[in-house]
mmCIF file of C-alpha atoms and ligand atoms in Angstrom:
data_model
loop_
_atom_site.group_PDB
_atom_site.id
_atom_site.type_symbol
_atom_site.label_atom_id
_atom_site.label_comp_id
_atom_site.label_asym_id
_atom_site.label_seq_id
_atom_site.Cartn_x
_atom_site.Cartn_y
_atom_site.Cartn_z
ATOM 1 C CA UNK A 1 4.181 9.816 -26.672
ATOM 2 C CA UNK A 2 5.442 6.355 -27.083
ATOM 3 C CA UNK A 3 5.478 4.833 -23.572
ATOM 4 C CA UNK A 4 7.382 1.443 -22.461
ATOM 5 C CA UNK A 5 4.778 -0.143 -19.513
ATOM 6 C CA UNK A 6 6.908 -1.893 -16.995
ATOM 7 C CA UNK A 7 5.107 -4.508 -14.404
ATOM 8 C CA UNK A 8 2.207 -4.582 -16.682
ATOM 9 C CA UNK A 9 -0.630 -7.644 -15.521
ATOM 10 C CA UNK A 10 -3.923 -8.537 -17.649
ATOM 11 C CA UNK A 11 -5.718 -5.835 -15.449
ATOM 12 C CA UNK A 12 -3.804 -3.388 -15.838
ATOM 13 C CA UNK A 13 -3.869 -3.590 -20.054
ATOM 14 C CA UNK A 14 -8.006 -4.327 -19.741
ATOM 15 C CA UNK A 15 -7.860 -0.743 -17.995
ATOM 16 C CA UNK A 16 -5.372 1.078 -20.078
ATOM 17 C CA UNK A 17 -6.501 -0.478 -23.828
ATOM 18 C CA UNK A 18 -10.100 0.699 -22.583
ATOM 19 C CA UNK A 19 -9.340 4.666 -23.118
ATOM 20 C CA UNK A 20 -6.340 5.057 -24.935
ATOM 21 C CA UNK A 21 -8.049 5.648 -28.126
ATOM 22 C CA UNK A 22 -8.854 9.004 -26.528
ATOM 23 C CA UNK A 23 -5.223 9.744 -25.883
ATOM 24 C CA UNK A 24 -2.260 10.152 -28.419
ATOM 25 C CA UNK A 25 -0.325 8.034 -26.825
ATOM 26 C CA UNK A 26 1.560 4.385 -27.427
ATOM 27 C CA UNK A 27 2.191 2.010 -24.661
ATOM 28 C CA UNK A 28 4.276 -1.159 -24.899
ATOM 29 C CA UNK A 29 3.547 -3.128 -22.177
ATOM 30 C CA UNK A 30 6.346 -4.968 -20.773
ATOM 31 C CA UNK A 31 5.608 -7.834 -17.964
ATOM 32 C CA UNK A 32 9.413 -7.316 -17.064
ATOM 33 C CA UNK A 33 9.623 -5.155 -13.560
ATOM 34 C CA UNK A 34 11.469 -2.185 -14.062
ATOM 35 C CA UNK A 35 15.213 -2.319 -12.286
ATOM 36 C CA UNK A 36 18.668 -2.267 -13.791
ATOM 37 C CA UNK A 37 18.389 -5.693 -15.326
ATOM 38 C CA UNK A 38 15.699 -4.248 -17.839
ATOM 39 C CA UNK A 39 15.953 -0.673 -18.116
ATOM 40 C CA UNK A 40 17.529 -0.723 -21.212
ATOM 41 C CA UNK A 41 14.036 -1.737 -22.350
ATOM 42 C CA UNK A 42 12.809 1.813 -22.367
ATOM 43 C CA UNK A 43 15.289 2.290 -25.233
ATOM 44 C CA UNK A 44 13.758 4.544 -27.670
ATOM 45 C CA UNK A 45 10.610 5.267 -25.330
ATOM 46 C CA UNK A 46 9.227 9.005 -24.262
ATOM 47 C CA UNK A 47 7.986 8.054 -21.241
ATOM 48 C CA UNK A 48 8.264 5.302 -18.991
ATOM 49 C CA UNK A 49 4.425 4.056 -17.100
ATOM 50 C CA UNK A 50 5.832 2.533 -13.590
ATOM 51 C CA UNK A 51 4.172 0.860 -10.443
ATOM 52 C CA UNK A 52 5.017 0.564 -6.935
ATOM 53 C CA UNK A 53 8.133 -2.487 -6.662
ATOM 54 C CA UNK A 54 9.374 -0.455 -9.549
ATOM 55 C CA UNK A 55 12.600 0.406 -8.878
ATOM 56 C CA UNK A 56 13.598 4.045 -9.651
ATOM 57 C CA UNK A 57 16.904 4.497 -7.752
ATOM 58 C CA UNK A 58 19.874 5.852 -8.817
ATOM 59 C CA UNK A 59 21.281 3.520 -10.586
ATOM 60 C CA UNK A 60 18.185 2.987 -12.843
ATOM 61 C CA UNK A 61 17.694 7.097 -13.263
ATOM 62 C CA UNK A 62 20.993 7.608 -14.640
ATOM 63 C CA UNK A 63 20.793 4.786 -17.704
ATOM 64 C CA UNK A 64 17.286 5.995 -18.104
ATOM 65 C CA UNK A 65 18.996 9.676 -18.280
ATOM 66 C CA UNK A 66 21.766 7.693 -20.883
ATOM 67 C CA UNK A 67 18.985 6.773 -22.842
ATOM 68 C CA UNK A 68 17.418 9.947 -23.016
ATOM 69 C CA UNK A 69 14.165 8.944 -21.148
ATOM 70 C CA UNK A 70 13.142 11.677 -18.804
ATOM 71 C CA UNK A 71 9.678 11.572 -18.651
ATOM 72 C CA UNK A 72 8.305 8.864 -15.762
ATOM 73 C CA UNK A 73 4.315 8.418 -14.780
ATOM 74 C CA UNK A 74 3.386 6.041 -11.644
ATOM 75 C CA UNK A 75 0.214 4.391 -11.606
ATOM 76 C CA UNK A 76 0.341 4.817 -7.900
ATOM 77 C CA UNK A 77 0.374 7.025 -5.252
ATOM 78 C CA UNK A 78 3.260 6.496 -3.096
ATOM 79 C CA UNK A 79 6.809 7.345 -4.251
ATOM 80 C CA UNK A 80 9.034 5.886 -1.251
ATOM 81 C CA UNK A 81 10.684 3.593 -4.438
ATOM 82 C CA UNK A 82 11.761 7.056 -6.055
ATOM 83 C CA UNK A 83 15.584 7.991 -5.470
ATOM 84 C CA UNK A 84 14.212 11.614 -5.473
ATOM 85 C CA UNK A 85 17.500 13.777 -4.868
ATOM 86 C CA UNK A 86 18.689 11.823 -7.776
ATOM 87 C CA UNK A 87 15.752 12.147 -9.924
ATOM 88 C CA UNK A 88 15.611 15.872 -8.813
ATOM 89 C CA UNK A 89 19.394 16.200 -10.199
ATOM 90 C CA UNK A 90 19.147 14.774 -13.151
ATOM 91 C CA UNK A 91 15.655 16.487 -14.138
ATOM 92 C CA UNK A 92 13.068 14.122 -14.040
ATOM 93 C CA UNK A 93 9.577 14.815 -14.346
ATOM 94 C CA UNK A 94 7.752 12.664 -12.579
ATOM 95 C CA UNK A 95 3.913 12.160 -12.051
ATOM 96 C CA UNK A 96 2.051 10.003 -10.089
ATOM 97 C CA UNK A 97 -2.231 9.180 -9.310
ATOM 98 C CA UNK A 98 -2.334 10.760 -6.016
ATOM 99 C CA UNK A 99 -5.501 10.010 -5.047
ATOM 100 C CA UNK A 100 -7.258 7.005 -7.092
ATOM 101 C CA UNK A 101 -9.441 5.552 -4.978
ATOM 102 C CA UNK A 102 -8.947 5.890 -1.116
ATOM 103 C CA UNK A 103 -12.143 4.379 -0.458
ATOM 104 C CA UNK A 104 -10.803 1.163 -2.476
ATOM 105 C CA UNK A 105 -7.698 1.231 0.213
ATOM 106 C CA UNK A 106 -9.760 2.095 3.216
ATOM 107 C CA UNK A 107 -12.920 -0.688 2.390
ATOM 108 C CA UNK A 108 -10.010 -3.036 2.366
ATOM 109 C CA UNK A 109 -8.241 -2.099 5.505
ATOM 110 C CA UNK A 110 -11.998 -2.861 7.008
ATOM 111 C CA UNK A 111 -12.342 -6.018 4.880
ATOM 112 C CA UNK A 112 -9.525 -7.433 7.299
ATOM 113 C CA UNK A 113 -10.529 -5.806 10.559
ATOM 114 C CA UNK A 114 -14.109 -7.832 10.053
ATOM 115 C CA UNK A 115 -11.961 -10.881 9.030
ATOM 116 C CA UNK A 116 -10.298 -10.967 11.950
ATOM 117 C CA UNK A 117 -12.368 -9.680 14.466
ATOM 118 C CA UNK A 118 -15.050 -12.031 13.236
ATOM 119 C CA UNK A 119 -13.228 -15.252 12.304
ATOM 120 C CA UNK A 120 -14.710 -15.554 8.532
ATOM 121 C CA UNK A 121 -11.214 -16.723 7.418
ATOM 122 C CA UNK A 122 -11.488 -19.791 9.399
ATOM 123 C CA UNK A 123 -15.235 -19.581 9.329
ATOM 124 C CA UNK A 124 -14.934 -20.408 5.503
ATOM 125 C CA UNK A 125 -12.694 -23.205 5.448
ATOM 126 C CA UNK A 126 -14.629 -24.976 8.500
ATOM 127 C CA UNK A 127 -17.539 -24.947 6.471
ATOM 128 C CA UNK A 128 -15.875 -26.149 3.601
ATOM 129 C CA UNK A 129 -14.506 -29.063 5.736
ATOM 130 C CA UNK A 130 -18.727 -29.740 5.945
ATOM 131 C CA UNK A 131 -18.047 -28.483 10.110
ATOM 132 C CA UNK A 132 -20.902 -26.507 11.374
ATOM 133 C CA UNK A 133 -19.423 -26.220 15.066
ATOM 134 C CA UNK A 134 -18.747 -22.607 16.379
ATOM 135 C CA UNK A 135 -16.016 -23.367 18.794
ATOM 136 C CA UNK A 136 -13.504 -20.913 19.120
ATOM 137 C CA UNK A 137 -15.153 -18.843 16.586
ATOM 138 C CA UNK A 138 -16.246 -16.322 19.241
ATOM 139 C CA UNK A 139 -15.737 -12.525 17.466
ATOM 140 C CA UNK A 140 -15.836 -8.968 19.005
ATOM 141 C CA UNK A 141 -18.185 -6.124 18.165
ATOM 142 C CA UNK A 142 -16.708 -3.238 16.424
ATOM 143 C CA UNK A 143 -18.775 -0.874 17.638
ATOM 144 C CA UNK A 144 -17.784 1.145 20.881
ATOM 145 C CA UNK A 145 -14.183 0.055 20.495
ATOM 146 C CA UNK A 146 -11.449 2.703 19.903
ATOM 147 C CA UNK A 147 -9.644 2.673 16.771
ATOM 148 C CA UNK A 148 -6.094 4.664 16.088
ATOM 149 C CA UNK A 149 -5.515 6.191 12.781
ATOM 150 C CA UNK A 150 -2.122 6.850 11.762
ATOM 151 C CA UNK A 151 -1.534 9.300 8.868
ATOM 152 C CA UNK A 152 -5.304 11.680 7.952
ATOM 153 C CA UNK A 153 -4.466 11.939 4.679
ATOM 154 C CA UNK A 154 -7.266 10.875 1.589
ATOM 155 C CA UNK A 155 -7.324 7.091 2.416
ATOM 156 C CA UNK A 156 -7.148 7.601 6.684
ATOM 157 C CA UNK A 157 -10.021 10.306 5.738
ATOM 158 C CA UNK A 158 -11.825 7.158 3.782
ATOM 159 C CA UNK A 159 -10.708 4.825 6.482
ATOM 160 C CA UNK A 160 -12.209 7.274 9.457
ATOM 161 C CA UNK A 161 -15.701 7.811 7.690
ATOM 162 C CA UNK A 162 -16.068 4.237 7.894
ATOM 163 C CA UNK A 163 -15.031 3.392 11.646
ATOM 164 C CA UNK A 164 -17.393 6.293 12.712
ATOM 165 C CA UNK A 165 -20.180 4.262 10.802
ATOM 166 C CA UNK A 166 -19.224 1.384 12.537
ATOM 167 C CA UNK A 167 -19.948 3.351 16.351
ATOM 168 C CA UNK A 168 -16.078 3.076 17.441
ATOM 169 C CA UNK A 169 -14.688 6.069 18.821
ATOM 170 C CA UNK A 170 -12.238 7.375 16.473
ATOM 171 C CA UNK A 171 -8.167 8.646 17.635
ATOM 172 C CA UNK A 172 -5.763 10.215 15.444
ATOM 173 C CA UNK A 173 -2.127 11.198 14.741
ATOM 174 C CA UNK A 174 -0.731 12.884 12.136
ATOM 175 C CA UNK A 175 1.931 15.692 11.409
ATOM 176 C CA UNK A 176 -1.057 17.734 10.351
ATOM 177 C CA UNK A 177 -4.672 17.549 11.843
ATOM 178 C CA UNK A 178 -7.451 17.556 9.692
ATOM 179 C CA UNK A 179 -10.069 20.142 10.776
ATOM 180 C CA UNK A 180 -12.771 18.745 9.101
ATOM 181 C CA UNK A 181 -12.414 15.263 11.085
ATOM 182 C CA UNK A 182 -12.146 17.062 14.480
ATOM 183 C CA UNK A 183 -15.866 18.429 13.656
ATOM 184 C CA UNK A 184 -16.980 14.645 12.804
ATOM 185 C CA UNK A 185 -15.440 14.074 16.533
ATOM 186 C CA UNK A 186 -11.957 12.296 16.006
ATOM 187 C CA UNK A 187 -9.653 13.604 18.712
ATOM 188 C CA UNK A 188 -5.872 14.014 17.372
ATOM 189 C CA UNK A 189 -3.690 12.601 20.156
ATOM 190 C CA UNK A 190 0.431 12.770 20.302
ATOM 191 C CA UNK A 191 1.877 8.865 18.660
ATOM 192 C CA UNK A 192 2.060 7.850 21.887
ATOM 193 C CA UNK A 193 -1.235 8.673 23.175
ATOM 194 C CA UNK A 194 -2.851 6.441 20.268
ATOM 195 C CA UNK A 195 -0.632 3.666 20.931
ATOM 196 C CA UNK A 196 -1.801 3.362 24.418
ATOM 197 C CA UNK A 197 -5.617 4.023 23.731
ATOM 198 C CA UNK A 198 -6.558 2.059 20.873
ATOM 199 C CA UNK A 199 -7.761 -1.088 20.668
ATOM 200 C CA UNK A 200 -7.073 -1.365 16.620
ATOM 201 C CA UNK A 201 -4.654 0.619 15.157
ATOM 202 C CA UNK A 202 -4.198 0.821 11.279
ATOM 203 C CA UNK A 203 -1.625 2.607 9.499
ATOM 204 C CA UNK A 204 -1.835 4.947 6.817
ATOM 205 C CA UNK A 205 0.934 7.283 6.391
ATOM 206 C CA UNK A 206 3.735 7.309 3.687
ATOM 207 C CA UNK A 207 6.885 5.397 4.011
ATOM 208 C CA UNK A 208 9.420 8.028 4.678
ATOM 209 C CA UNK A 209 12.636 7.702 6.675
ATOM 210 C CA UNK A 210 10.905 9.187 9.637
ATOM 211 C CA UNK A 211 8.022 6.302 9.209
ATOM 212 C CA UNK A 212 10.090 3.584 8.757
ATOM 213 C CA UNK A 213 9.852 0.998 11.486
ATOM 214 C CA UNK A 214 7.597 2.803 12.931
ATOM 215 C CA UNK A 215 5.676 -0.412 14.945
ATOM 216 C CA UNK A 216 8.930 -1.460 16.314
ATOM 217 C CA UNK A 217 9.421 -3.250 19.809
ATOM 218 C CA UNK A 218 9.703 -0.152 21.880
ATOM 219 C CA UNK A 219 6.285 1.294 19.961
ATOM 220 C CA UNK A 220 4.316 -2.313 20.553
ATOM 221 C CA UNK A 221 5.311 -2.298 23.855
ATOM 222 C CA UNK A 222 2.998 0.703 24.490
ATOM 223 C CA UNK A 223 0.106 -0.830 22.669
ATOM 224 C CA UNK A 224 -3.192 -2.644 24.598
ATOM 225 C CA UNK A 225 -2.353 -6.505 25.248
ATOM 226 C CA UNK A 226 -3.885 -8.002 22.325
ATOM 227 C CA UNK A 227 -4.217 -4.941 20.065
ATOM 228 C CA UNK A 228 -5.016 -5.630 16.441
ATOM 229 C CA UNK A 229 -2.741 -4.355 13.927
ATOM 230 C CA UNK A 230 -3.284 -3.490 10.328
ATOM 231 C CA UNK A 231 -0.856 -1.832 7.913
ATOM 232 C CA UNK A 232 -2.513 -1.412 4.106
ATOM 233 C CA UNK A 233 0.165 1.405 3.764
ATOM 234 C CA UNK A 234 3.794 0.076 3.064
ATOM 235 C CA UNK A 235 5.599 -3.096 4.445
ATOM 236 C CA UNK A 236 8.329 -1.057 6.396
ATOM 237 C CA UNK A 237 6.350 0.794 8.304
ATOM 238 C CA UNK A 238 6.397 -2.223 10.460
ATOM 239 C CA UNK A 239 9.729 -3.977 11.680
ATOM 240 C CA UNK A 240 8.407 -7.506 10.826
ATOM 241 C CA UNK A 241 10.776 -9.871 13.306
ATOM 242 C CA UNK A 242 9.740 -7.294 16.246
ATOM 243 C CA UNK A 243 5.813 -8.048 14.698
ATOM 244 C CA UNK A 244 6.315 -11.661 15.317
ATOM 245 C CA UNK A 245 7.962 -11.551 19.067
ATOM 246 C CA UNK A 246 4.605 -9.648 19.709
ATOM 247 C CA UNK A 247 2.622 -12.432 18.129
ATOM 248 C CA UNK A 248 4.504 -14.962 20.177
ATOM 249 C CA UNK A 249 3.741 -13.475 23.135
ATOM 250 C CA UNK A 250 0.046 -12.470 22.439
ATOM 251 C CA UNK A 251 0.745 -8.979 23.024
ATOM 252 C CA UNK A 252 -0.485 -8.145 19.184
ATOM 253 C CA UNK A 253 -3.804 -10.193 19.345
ATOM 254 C CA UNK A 254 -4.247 -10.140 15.499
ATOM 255 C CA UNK A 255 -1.961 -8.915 12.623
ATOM 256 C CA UNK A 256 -4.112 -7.677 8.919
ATOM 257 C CA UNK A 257 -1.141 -6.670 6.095
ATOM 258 C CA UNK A 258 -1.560 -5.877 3.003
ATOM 259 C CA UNK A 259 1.813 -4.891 2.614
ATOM 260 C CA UNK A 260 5.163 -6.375 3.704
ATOM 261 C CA UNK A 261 8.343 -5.451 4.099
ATOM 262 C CA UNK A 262 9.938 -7.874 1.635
ATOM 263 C CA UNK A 263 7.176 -7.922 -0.693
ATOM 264 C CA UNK A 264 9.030 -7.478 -3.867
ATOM 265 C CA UNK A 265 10.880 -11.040 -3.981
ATOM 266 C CA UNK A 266 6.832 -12.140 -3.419
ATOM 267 C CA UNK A 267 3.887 -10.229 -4.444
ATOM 268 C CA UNK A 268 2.583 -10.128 -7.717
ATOM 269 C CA UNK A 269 4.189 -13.313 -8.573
ATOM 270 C CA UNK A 270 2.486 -16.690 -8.900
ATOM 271 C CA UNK A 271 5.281 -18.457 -6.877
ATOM 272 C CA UNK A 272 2.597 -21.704 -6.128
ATOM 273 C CA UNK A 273 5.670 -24.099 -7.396
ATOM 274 C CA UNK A 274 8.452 -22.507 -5.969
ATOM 275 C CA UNK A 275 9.848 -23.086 -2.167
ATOM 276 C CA UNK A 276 8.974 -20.501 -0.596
ATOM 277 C CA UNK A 277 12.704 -19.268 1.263
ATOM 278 C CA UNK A 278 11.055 -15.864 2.918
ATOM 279 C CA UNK A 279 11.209 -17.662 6.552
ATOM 280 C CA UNK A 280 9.475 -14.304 7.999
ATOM 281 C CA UNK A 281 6.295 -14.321 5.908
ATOM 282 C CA UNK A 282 6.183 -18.191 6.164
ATOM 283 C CA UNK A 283 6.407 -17.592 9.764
ATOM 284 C CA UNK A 284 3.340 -14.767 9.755
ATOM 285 C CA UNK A 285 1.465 -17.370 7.496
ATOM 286 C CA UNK A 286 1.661 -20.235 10.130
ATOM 287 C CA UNK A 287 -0.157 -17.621 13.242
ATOM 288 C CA UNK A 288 -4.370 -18.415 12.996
ATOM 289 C CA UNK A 289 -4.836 -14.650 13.806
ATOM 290 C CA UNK A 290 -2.704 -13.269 11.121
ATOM 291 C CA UNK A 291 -4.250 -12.322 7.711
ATOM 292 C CA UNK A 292 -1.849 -11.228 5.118
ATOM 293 C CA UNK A 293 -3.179 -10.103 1.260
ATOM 294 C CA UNK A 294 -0.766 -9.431 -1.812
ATOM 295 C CA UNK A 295 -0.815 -6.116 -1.873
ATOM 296 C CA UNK A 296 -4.358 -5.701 -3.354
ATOM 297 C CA UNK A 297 -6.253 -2.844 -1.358
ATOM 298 C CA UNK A 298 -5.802 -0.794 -4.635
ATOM 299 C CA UNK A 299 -7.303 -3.313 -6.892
ATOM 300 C CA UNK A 300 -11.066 -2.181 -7.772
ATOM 301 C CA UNK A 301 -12.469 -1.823 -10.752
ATOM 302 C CA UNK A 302 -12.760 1.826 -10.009
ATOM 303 C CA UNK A 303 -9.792 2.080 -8.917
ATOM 304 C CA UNK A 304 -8.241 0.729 -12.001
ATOM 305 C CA UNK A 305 -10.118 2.970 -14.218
ATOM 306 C CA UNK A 306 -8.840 6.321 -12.460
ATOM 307 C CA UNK A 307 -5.611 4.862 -12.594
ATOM 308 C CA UNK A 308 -5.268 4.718 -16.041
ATOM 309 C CA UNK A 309 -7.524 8.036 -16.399
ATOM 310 C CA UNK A 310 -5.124 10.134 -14.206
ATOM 311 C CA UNK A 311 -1.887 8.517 -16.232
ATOM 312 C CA UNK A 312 -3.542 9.145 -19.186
ATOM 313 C CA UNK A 313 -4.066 12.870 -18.159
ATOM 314 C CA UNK A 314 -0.387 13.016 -16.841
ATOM 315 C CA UNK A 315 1.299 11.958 -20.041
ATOM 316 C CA UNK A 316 -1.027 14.719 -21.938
ATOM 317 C CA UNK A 317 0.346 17.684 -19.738
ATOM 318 C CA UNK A 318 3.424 16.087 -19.732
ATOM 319 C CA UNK A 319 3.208 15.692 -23.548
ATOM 320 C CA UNK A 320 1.626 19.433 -24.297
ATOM 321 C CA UNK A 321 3.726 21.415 -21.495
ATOM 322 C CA UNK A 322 0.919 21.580 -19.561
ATOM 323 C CA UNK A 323 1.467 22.461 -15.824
ATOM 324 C CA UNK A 324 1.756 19.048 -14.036
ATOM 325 C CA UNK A 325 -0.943 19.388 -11.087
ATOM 326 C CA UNK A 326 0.390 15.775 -10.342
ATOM 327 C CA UNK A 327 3.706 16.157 -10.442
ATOM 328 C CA UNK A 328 5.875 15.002 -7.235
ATOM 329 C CA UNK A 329 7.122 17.754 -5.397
ATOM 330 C CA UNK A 330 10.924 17.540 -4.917
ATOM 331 C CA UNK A 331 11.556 18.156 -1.397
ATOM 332 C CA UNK A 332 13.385 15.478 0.656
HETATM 333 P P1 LIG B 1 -1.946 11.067 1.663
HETATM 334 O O1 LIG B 1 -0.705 11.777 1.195
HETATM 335 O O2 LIG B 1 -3.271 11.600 1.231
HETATM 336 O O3 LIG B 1 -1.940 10.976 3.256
HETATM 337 C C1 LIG B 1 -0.828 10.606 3.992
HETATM 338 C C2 LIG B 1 -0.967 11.265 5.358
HETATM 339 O O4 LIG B 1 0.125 10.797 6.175
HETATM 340 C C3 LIG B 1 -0.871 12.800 5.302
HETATM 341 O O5 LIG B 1 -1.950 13.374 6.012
HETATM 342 C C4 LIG B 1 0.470 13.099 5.959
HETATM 343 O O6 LIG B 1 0.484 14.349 6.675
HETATM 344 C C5 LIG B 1 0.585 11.919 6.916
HETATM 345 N N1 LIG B 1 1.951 11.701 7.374
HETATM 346 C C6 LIG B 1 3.124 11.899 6.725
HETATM 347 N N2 LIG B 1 4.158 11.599 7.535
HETATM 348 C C7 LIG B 1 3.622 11.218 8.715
HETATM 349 C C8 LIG B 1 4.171 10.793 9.945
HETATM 350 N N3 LIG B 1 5.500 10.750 10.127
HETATM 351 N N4 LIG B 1 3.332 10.474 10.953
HETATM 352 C C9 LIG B 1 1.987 10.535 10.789
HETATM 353 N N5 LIG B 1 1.395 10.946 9.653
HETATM 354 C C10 LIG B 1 2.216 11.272 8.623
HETATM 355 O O7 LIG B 1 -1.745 9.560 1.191
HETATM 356 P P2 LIG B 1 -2.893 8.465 1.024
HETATM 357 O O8 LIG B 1 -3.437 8.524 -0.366
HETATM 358 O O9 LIG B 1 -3.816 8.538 2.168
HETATM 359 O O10 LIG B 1 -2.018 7.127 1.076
HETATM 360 C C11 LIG B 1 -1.356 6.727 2.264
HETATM 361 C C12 LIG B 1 -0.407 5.604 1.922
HETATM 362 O O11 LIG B 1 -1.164 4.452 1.553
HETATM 363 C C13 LIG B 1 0.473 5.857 0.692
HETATM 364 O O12 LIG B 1 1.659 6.569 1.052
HETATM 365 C C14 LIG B 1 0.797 4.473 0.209
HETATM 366 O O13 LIG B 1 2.011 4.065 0.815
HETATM 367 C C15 LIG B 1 -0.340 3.618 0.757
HETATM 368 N N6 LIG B 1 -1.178 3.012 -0.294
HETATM 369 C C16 LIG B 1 -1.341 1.657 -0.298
HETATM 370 C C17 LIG B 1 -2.145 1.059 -1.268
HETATM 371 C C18 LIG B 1 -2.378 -0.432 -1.304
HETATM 372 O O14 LIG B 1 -2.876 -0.954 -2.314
HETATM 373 N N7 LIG B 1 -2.109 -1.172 -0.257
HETATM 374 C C19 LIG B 1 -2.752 1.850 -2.249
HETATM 375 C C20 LIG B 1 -2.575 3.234 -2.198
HETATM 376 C C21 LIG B 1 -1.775 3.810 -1.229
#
């Protein structure tokens, strides 16, 4: 299938170039996000290879329905940028990697717990800055504390493996409970219960409408004083000017996001010579117990490679008529 690439980086290509030979199939790669500025790029294309600021709304399904493109693989898991009624009407078939690498996503979400709880971000520069004193560097041990889990599913599984390694006493919610955990001794609990019992609480559930916003004011206010916060899952999952009353006020003790809500204007972008006109991230960036990455808990070398293995093995079923074990379900 000839396949137009949208959002493509350099590590992305190194991962793709690296088996295609074994698959019939020609990508383009375009640098060019995917929106309705550029669709008209996937002129003459089988397939279109997407990622997740992508955007796939209505708008963008119905030229790419004009131009006879209805064949669309993500090289991601979540689908919240999918307009899937219209996609669904128009018929789409869509793939995506469902499950690349949750330990990737879940090492990360730990990568900023320890940052935070242990001051290495500031520990770093100090040294840097040739300053060997340890004031105000004071941490906390992980172990014995009790950490929330929102959302079980293959990178919460990762993400709970981990924190019972760690000795903290594991809490749960999701809108199905995972058997297998209760045995390794995480207790499900209603949303509010976790709110008010853990001590971290990081987020892993899809964006849906029901999960949007879900760390609002009324939710933080039911949170420990000084609760630490992580969201590796999607930006608006957390209402972000809500976030930063909390941070004001010291009732969120320490903030660790991969993911923001207006990420798309930002990540992925080398913006170091533009002004930077986002006044809420600029705001987050200015707090000493905030830590905020660009969207990178994905980005492993493993993970790369089963991205572009699974994509690979979508287009094929896509390609022979193959049943799609990865398609997305249309329900909504
Ligand atoms: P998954 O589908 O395996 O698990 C999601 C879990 O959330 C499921 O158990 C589901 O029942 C639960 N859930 C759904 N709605 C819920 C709700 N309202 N309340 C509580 N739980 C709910 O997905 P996953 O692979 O674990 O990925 C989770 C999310 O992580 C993805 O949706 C994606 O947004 C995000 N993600 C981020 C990165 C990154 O690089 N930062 C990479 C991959 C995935």
């Amino acid at each position: 299938m000839k396949v137009a690439c949208f959002s493509t980086k350099s590590y992305d290509r190194e991962s793709f170039d690296l088996i295609l030979p074994k698959h019939a199939h020609d990508f383009t790669y375009f640098e060019a996000k995917l929106d309705k500025h550029t669709v008209s790029l996937a002129k003459g294309f089988d397939a279109i290879c997407t990622f997740v600021n992508d955007h796939l709304d209505a708008s963008v399904l119905k030229k790419l329905n004009t131009l006879g493109v209805k064949n669309i693989v993500l090289r991601c898991a979540g689908y919240n940028q999918v307009d899937l009624e219209k996609a669904d009407e128009l018929g789409f078939k869509i793939c995506r990697v469902p499950a690349y690498s949750p330990e990737a996503v879940a090492e990360h979400a730990f990568a900023m717990i320890l940052t935070l709880s242990r001051k290495t971000h500031k520990a770093y520069n100090r040294i840097r800055d040739n300053n060997y004193s340890l004031e105000g560097l004071a941490g906390f041990n992980l172990n014995g504390k009790t950490v929330g889990i929102i959302g079980t599913g293959a990178i919460g599984h990762a993400f709970i493996k981990i924190a019972l390694g760690f000795g903290c006493k594991v809490l749960a919610y999701d809108l199905i409970e995972d058997k297998s955990l209760k045995t390794l001794g995480v207790e499900y609990l209603t949303l509010d219960e976790l709110l008010s019992q853990s001590q971290i609480i990081s987020l892993h559930c899809p964006l849906t409408p029901g999960t949007k916003h879900l760390v609002n004011a009324s939710t933080i206010e039911q949170m420990p004083d000084g609760v630490m916060l992580i969201n590796t899952s999607r930006g608006a999952l957390i209402e972000t000017k809500s976030v930063i009353k909390a941070l004001e006020s010291r009732k969120i003790g320490y903030l660790g996001i991969d993911v923001y809500e207006q990420e798309e204007d930002l990540f992925f972008k080398n913006l170091s010579e533009e002004i930077l006109m986002d006044e809420q991230i600029a705001r987050l960036m200015t707090f000493p117990n905030v830590l905020i990455t660009g969207h990178q808990a994905f980005l492993t070398k493993e993970a790369l490679a089963e991205i572009a293995k699974t994509t690979l093995q979508n287009l094929d079923a896509i390609a022979s008529g193959a049943n799609l074990v990865n398609a997305i379900k249309y329900s909504y």
